[in-house]
PDB file of C-alpha atoms in Angstrom:
ATOM      1  CA  ILE A   1      -7.591  -9.318  -4.711  1.00  0.00           C
ATOM      2  CA  SER A   2      -6.914  -5.920  -6.329  1.00  0.00           C
ATOM      3  CA  ALA A   3     -10.252  -4.506  -5.125  1.00  0.00           C
ATOM      4  CA  VAL A   4      -9.632  -5.779  -1.581  1.00  0.00           C
ATOM      5  CA  LEU A   5      -6.142  -4.273  -1.535  1.00  0.00           C
ATOM      6  CA  ARG A   6      -7.363  -0.930  -2.896  1.00  0.00           C
ATOM      7  CA  ASP A   7      -9.953  -0.742  -0.134  1.00  0.00           C
ATOM      8  CA  ALA A   8      -7.334  -1.706   2.488  1.00  0.00           C
ATOM      9  CA  GLU A   9      -5.071   1.046   1.153  1.00  0.00           C
ATOM     10  CA  ARG A  10      -7.960   3.540   1.311  1.00  0.00           C
ATOM     11  CA  ARG A  11      -8.490   2.584   4.940  1.00  0.00           C
ATOM     12  CA  LEU A  12      -4.801   2.986   5.774  1.00  0.00           C
ATOM     13  CA  THR A  13      -4.468   6.363   4.040  1.00  0.00           C
ATOM     14  CA  SER A  14      -7.617   7.775   5.655  1.00  0.00           C
ATOM     15  CA  THR A  15      -5.759   8.309   8.928  1.00  0.00           C
ATOM     16  CA  ASP A  16      -2.387   9.438   7.536  1.00  0.00           C
ATOM     17  CA  SER A  17      -0.914   6.175   8.804  1.00  0.00           C
ATOM     18  CA  LEU A  18       0.441   4.987   5.475  1.00  0.00           C
ATOM     19  CA  ASP A  19       3.511   6.346   3.764  1.00  0.00           C
ATOM     20  CA  ALA A  20       3.855   5.828   0.002  1.00  0.00           C
ATOM     21  CA  ASN A  21       6.982   3.734   0.653  1.00  0.00           C
ATOM     22  CA  ASP A  22       5.371   1.342   3.137  1.00  0.00           C
ATOM     23  CA  ARG A  23       5.248  -2.262   1.977  1.00  0.00           C
ATOM     24  CA  PHE A  24       3.819  -5.335   3.671  1.00  0.00           C
ATOM     25  CA  LYS A  25       4.020  -9.098   3.385  1.00  0.00           C
ATOM     26  CA  VAL A  26       0.774 -10.871   4.091  1.00  0.00           C
ATOM     27  CA  TYR A  27      -0.062 -14.559   4.050  1.00  0.00           C
ATOM     28  CA  ILE A  28      -3.566 -15.964   3.889  1.00  0.00           C
ATOM     29  CA  CYS A  29      -3.721 -19.328   5.641  1.00  0.00           C
ATOM     30  CA  ASN A  30      -6.416 -21.436   4.034  1.00  0.00           C
ATOM     31  CA  SER A  31      -5.861 -24.272   6.506  1.00  0.00           C
ATOM     32  CA  SER A  32      -6.297 -24.038  10.266  1.00  0.00           C
ATOM     33  CA  TRP A  33      -3.084 -25.960  10.911  1.00  0.00           C
ATOM     34  CA  ARG A  34      -1.101 -23.387   8.903  1.00  0.00           C
ATOM     35  CA  LEU A  35      -2.704 -20.567  10.863  1.00  0.00           C
ATOM     36  CA  PHE A  36      -1.811 -22.383  14.078  1.00  0.00           C
ATOM     37  CA  LEU A  37       1.818 -22.819  12.995  1.00  0.00           C
ATOM     38  CA  ARG A  38       2.101 -19.108  12.188  1.00  0.00           C
ATOM     39  CA  THR A  39       0.198 -17.701  15.168  1.00  0.00           C
ATOM     40  CA  GLY A  40      -0.300 -20.389  17.815  1.00  0.00           C
ATOM     41  CA  GLY A  41      -4.088 -20.111  17.521  1.00  0.00           C
ATOM     42  CA  THR A  42      -6.931 -20.974  15.164  1.00  0.00           C
ATOM     43  CA  LYS A  43      -9.728 -18.688  16.408  1.00  0.00           C
ATOM     44  CA  ILE A  44      -8.172 -15.386  15.344  1.00  0.00           C
ATOM     45  CA  GLY A  45      -8.833 -13.274  12.262  1.00  0.00           C
ATOM     46  CA  GLY A  46      -5.201 -12.372  11.791  1.00  0.00           C
ATOM     47  CA  ALA A  47      -1.932 -11.628  13.515  1.00  0.00           C
ATOM     48  CA  ALA A  48       1.013  -9.333  12.876  1.00  0.00           C
ATOM     49  CA  ASP A  49       4.568 -10.231  13.802  1.00  0.00           C
ATOM     50  CA  VAL A  50       5.983  -6.850  14.791  1.00  0.00           C
ATOM     51  CA  LEU A  51       9.027  -8.113  16.671  1.00  0.00           C
ATOM     52  CA  PHE A  52      10.868 -10.158  14.050  1.00  0.00           C
ATOM     53  CA  THR A  53       9.475 -10.206  10.514  1.00  0.00           C
ATOM     54  CA  ARG A  54       6.944  -7.387  10.320  1.00  0.00           C
ATOM     55  CA  THR A  55       4.683  -9.604   8.248  1.00  0.00           C
ATOM     56  CA  PHE A  56       1.104 -10.563   8.998  1.00  0.00           C
ATOM     57  CA  VAL A  57      -1.162 -13.513   8.410  1.00  0.00           C
ATOM     58  CA  LEU A  58      -4.908 -13.718   7.915  1.00  0.00           C
ATOM     59  CA  ARG A  59      -7.181 -16.706   8.260  1.00  0.00           C
ATOM     60  CA  GLU A  60      -9.052 -18.370   5.409  1.00  0.00           C
ATOM     61  CA  SER A  61     -10.812 -15.798   3.242  1.00  0.00           C
ATOM     62  CA  ASP A  62     -13.360 -15.408   0.479  1.00  0.00           C
ATOM     63  CA  ILE A  63     -11.406 -12.882  -1.568  1.00  0.00           C
ATOM     64  CA  ASN A  64     -14.052 -12.453  -4.284  1.00  0.00           C
ATOM     65  CA  ASN A  65     -16.587 -11.320  -1.681  1.00  0.00           C
ATOM     66  CA  ASN A  66     -14.108  -9.305   0.438  1.00  0.00           C
ATOM     67  CA  ARG A  67     -14.887 -11.527   3.407  1.00  0.00           C
ATOM     68  CA  LEU A  68     -12.899 -13.264   6.102  1.00  0.00           C
ATOM     69  CA  ILE A  69     -14.199 -16.780   6.811  1.00  0.00           C
ATOM     70  CA  PRO A  70     -14.684 -16.896  10.596  1.00  0.00           C
ATOM     71  CA  PRO A  71     -13.953 -20.031  12.617  1.00  0.00           C
ATOM     72  CA  ALA A  72     -17.516 -20.391  13.918  1.00  0.00           C
ATOM     73  CA  GLY A  73     -19.367 -19.610  10.672  1.00  0.00           C
ATOM     74  CA  THR A  74     -20.454 -16.093  11.649  1.00  0.00           C
ATOM     75  CA  LEU A  75     -18.424 -12.972  12.237  1.00  0.00           C
ATOM     76  CA  SER A  76     -19.572 -10.395  14.774  1.00  0.00           C
ATOM     77  CA  ASP A  77     -19.916  -6.936  13.267  1.00  0.00           C
ATOM     78  CA  GLU A  78     -19.308  -8.411   9.800  1.00  0.00           C
ATOM     79  CA  ASP A  79     -20.650  -5.383   7.878  1.00  0.00           C
ATOM     80  CA  ALA A  80     -18.040  -3.132   9.505  1.00  0.00           C
ATOM     81  CA  ARG A  81     -15.225  -5.668   9.091  1.00  0.00           C
ATOM     82  CA  PRO A  82     -14.763  -6.976   5.547  1.00  0.00           C
ATOM     83  CA  LEU A  83     -11.527  -8.708   4.548  1.00  0.00           C
ATOM     84  CA  SER A  84     -10.032  -5.325   3.622  1.00  0.00           C
ATOM     85  CA  TYR A  85     -10.610  -4.244   7.243  1.00  0.00           C
ATOM     86  CA  PHE A  86      -8.467  -7.162   8.448  1.00  0.00           C
ATOM     87  CA  PHE A  87      -5.723  -6.301   5.945  1.00  0.00           C
ATOM     88  CA  ALA A  88      -5.715  -2.700   7.186  1.00  0.00           C
ATOM     89  CA  HIS A  89      -5.980  -3.682  10.856  1.00  0.00           C
ATOM     90  CA  GLU A  90      -2.953  -5.984  10.774  1.00  0.00           C
ATOM     91  CA  ALA A  91      -1.006  -3.558   8.555  1.00  0.00           C
ATOM     92  CA  ALA A  92      -1.746  -0.881  11.175  1.00  0.00           C
ATOM     93  CA  HIS A  93       0.057  -3.015  13.754  1.00  0.00           C
ATOM     94  CA  ILE A  94       3.096  -3.144  11.453  1.00  0.00           C
ATOM     95  CA  LEU A  95       2.911   0.642  11.054  1.00  0.00           C
ATOM     96  CA  GLN A  96       2.681   1.059  14.845  1.00  0.00           C
ATOM     97  CA  SER A  97       5.927  -0.876  15.239  1.00  0.00           C
ATOM     98  CA  ARG A  98       7.629   1.122  12.490  1.00  0.00           C
ATOM     99  CA  ARG A  99       6.592   4.467  13.979  1.00  0.00           C
ATOM    100  CA  TYR A 100       6.825   3.750  17.699  1.00  0.00           C
ATOM    101  CA  GLY A 101       9.270   0.815  17.947  1.00  0.00           C
ATOM    102  CA  ARG A 102       9.084  -2.948  17.844  1.00  0.00           C
ATOM    103  CA  PHE A 103       8.175  -3.165  21.528  1.00  0.00           C
ATOM    104  CA  VAL A 104       4.887  -1.377  20.840  1.00  0.00           C
ATOM    105  CA  GLN A 105       3.285  -4.799  21.165  1.00  0.00           C
ATOM    106  CA  PHE A 106       3.814  -4.497  24.914  1.00  0.00           C
ATOM    107  CA  SER A 107       1.697  -1.320  25.021  1.00  0.00           C
ATOM    108  CA  PRO A 108      -1.765  -1.674  26.590  1.00  0.00           C
ATOM    109  CA  GLN A 109      -4.180  -3.724  24.510  1.00  0.00           C
ATOM    110  CA  TRP A 110      -6.753  -0.916  24.447  1.00  0.00           C
ATOM    111  CA  LEU A 111      -4.198   1.349  22.741  1.00  0.00           C
ATOM    112  CA  ARG A 112      -2.757  -1.139  20.214  1.00  0.00           C
ATOM    113  CA  GLU A 113      -6.082  -2.616  19.171  1.00  0.00           C
ATOM    114  CA  GLY A 114      -8.083   0.607  19.446  1.00  0.00           C
ATOM    115  CA  HIS A 115      -5.567   2.426  17.251  1.00  0.00           C
ATOM    116  CA  ALA A 116      -5.599  -0.423  14.683  1.00  0.00           C
ATOM    117  CA  ASP A 117      -9.424  -0.514  14.717  1.00  0.00           C
ATOM    118  CA  LEU A 118      -9.621   3.257  14.258  1.00  0.00           C
ATOM    119  CA  THR A 119      -7.278   2.976  11.272  1.00  0.00           C
ATOM    120  CA  ALA A 120      -9.001  -0.032   9.705  1.00  0.00           C
ATOM    121  CA  LYS A 121     -12.529   1.354  10.088  1.00  0.00           C
ATOM    122  CA  ALA A 122     -11.466   4.492   8.163  1.00  0.00           C
ATOM    123  CA  GLY A 123     -14.079   6.725   9.748  1.00  0.00           C
ATOM    124  CA  ASP A 124     -16.818   4.080   9.646  1.00  0.00           C
ATOM    125  CA  PHE A 125     -17.426   4.457  13.373  1.00  0.00           C
ATOM    126  CA  ASP A 126     -20.125   6.535  15.011  1.00  0.00           C
ATOM    127  CA  PRO A 127     -18.633   7.858  18.279  1.00  0.00           C
ATOM    128  CA  LYS A 128     -21.983   9.027  19.637  1.00  0.00           C
ATOM    129  CA  GLU A 129     -23.731   5.702  19.002  1.00  0.00           C
ATOM    130  CA  ASN A 130     -20.827   3.772  20.477  1.00  0.00           C
ATOM    131  CA  TYR A 131     -20.647   6.101  23.477  1.00  0.00           C
ATOM    132  CA  LEU A 132     -24.346   5.475  24.170  1.00  0.00           C
ATOM    133  CA  ARG A 133     -23.680   1.729  23.970  1.00  0.00           C
ATOM    134  CA  PHE A 134     -20.758   2.211  26.364  1.00  0.00           C
ATOM    135  CA  ARG A 135     -23.029   4.052  28.836  1.00  0.00           C
ATOM    136  CA  GLU A 136     -25.634   1.258  28.556  1.00  0.00           C
ATOM    137  CA  ASN A 137     -22.992  -1.432  29.145  1.00  0.00           C
ATOM    138  CA  ASP A 138     -23.835  -2.960  25.755  1.00  0.00           C
ATOM    139  CA  ASP A 139     -22.063  -6.245  24.955  1.00  0.00           C
ATOM    140  CA  PHE A 140     -20.648  -4.768  21.722  1.00  0.00           C
ATOM    141  CA  LEU A 141     -18.740  -2.224  23.826  1.00  0.00           C
ATOM    142  CA  SER A 142     -17.146  -4.860  26.020  1.00  0.00           C
ATOM    143  CA  TYR A 143     -14.146  -6.673  24.608  1.00  0.00           C
ATOM    144  CA  GLU A 144     -14.549  -9.411  27.228  1.00  0.00           C
ATOM    145  CA  ARG A 145     -18.133 -10.159  26.169  1.00  0.00           C
ATOM    146  CA  SER A 146     -17.949  -9.571  22.414  1.00  0.00           C
ATOM    147  CA  GLY A 147     -14.322  -9.986  21.330  1.00  0.00           C
ATOM    148  CA  LEU A 148     -14.749  -6.735  19.380  1.00  0.00           C
ATOM    149  CA  TYR A 149     -12.436  -3.741  19.606  1.00  0.00           C
ATOM    150  CA  ARG A 150     -15.214  -1.122  19.660  1.00  0.00           C
ATOM    151  CA  GLU A 151     -14.588  -0.291  23.320  1.00  0.00           C
ATOM    152  CA  PHE A 152     -10.872   0.204  22.622  1.00  0.00           C
ATOM    153  CA  HIS A 153     -11.671   2.234  19.493  1.00  0.00           C
ATOM    154  CA  LEU A 154     -13.911   4.538  21.523  1.00  0.00           C
ATOM    155  CA  MET A 155     -11.178   4.947  24.145  1.00  0.00           C
ATOM    156  CA  VAL A 156      -8.590   5.857  21.486  1.00  0.00           C
ATOM    157  CA  TYR A 157     -11.078   8.237  19.860  1.00  0.00           C
ATOM    158  CA  TYR A 158     -11.673   9.883  23.235  1.00  0.00           C
ATOM    159  CA  VAL A 159      -8.034  10.406  24.235  1.00  0.00           C
ATOM    160  CA  SER A 160      -6.966  11.547  20.759  1.00  0.00           C
ATOM    161  CA  LYS A 161      -9.969  13.700  19.763  1.00  0.00           C
ATOM    162  CA  VAL A 162     -11.382  14.916  23.065  1.00  0.00           C
ATOM    163  CA  GLU A 163      -8.242  15.087  25.210  1.00  0.00           C
ATOM    164  CA  GLY A 164      -6.087  15.998  22.190  1.00  0.00           C
ATOM    165  CA  LYS A 165      -3.241  13.564  22.865  1.00  0.00           C
ATOM    166  CA  SER A 166      -1.041  12.493  19.956  1.00  0.00           C
ATOM    167  CA  PHE A 167      -0.318   8.831  19.337  1.00  0.00           C
ATOM    168  CA  GLY A 168       3.330   9.491  20.094  1.00  0.00           C
ATOM    169  CA  GLU A 169       2.320  10.769  23.545  1.00  0.00           C
ATOM    170  CA  LEU A 170      -0.020   7.841  24.091  1.00  0.00           C
ATOM    171  CA  TYR A 171       2.586   5.211  23.237  1.00  0.00           C
ATOM    172  CA  ARG A 172       5.199   6.948  25.414  1.00  0.00           C
ATOM    173  CA  SER A 173       2.937   7.340  28.428  1.00  0.00           C
ATOM    174  CA  PRO A 174      -0.425   5.593  28.091  1.00  0.00           C
ATOM    175  CA  PRO A 175      -3.110   6.377  30.667  1.00  0.00           C
ATOM    176  CA  SER A 176      -4.833   3.447  32.330  1.00  0.00           C
ATOM    177  CA  ALA A 177      -8.012   2.047  30.810  1.00  0.00           C
ATOM    178  CA  ASP A 178      -9.874   2.748  34.054  1.00  0.00           C
ATOM    179  CA  GLU A 179      -8.798   6.398  33.972  1.00  0.00           C
ATOM    180  CA  ILE A 180     -10.011   6.800  30.389  1.00  0.00           C
ATOM    181  CA  LYS A 181     -13.363   5.145  31.115  1.00  0.00           C
ATOM    182  CA  LYS A 182     -13.844   7.382  34.151  1.00  0.00           C
ATOM    183  CA  ASN A 183     -13.097  10.483  32.054  1.00  0.00           C
ATOM    184  CA  MET A 184     -15.434   9.288  29.304  1.00  0.00           C
ATOM    185  CA  GLU A 185     -18.231   8.791  31.825  1.00  0.00           C
ATOM    186  CA  ALA A 186     -17.872  12.453  32.784  1.00  0.00           C
ATOM    187  CA  SER A 187     -17.892  13.641  29.151  1.00  0.00           C
ATOM    188  CA  GLN A 188     -21.475  12.933  28.139  1.00  0.00           C
ATOM    189  CA  SER A 189     -22.055  16.556  27.108  1.00  0.00           C
ATOM    190  CA  TYR A 190     -19.288  16.262  24.478  1.00  0.00           C
ATOM    191  CA  PHE A 191     -20.883  13.186  22.905  1.00  0.00           C
ATOM    192  CA  ASP A 192     -24.401  14.673  23.140  1.00  0.00           C
ATOM    193  CA  GLN A 193     -23.267  17.502  20.859  1.00  0.00           C
ATOM    194  CA  LEU A 194     -22.087  15.145  18.097  1.00  0.00           C
TER     195      LEU A 194
END
């Protein structure tokens, strides 16, 4: 577990999200019924309770191989999402609530999940490649079709890097997803230069 936790910490510190004093409680549920009792679902990778406990749970895992065991036997985008990714992703939700308030969970999904994905991927995200997939309407860049947060990650990348908005600004006054997608469509020249 030490290697998994070190990699999760690396991911969290790569975006200046983690403070040296931040601590987390995490539970790995090796039985589906335990996961259901903690989260109300059995198909998820993990869940963070940001309103009451600020703890998070992860589903059954192969710790020695730094791998989450998915409910259907295969995990989409598995190379980019080892177990340490899930640790960092759910910890990022806890950090969001600590920085921006417990009600951050009522922020738009694209912002919450895109911000957590950006943190957990720790730079392992090619904006140009993902933008091209977005333009081609690729399934990987559609949360509805893939269940992946790549689309949300690209949106957060765009508003923070291209439009220069801070996360504080975004959580206070988030633009609509449609507005961001429209602006991204018009920004091909930016992504072509990457």
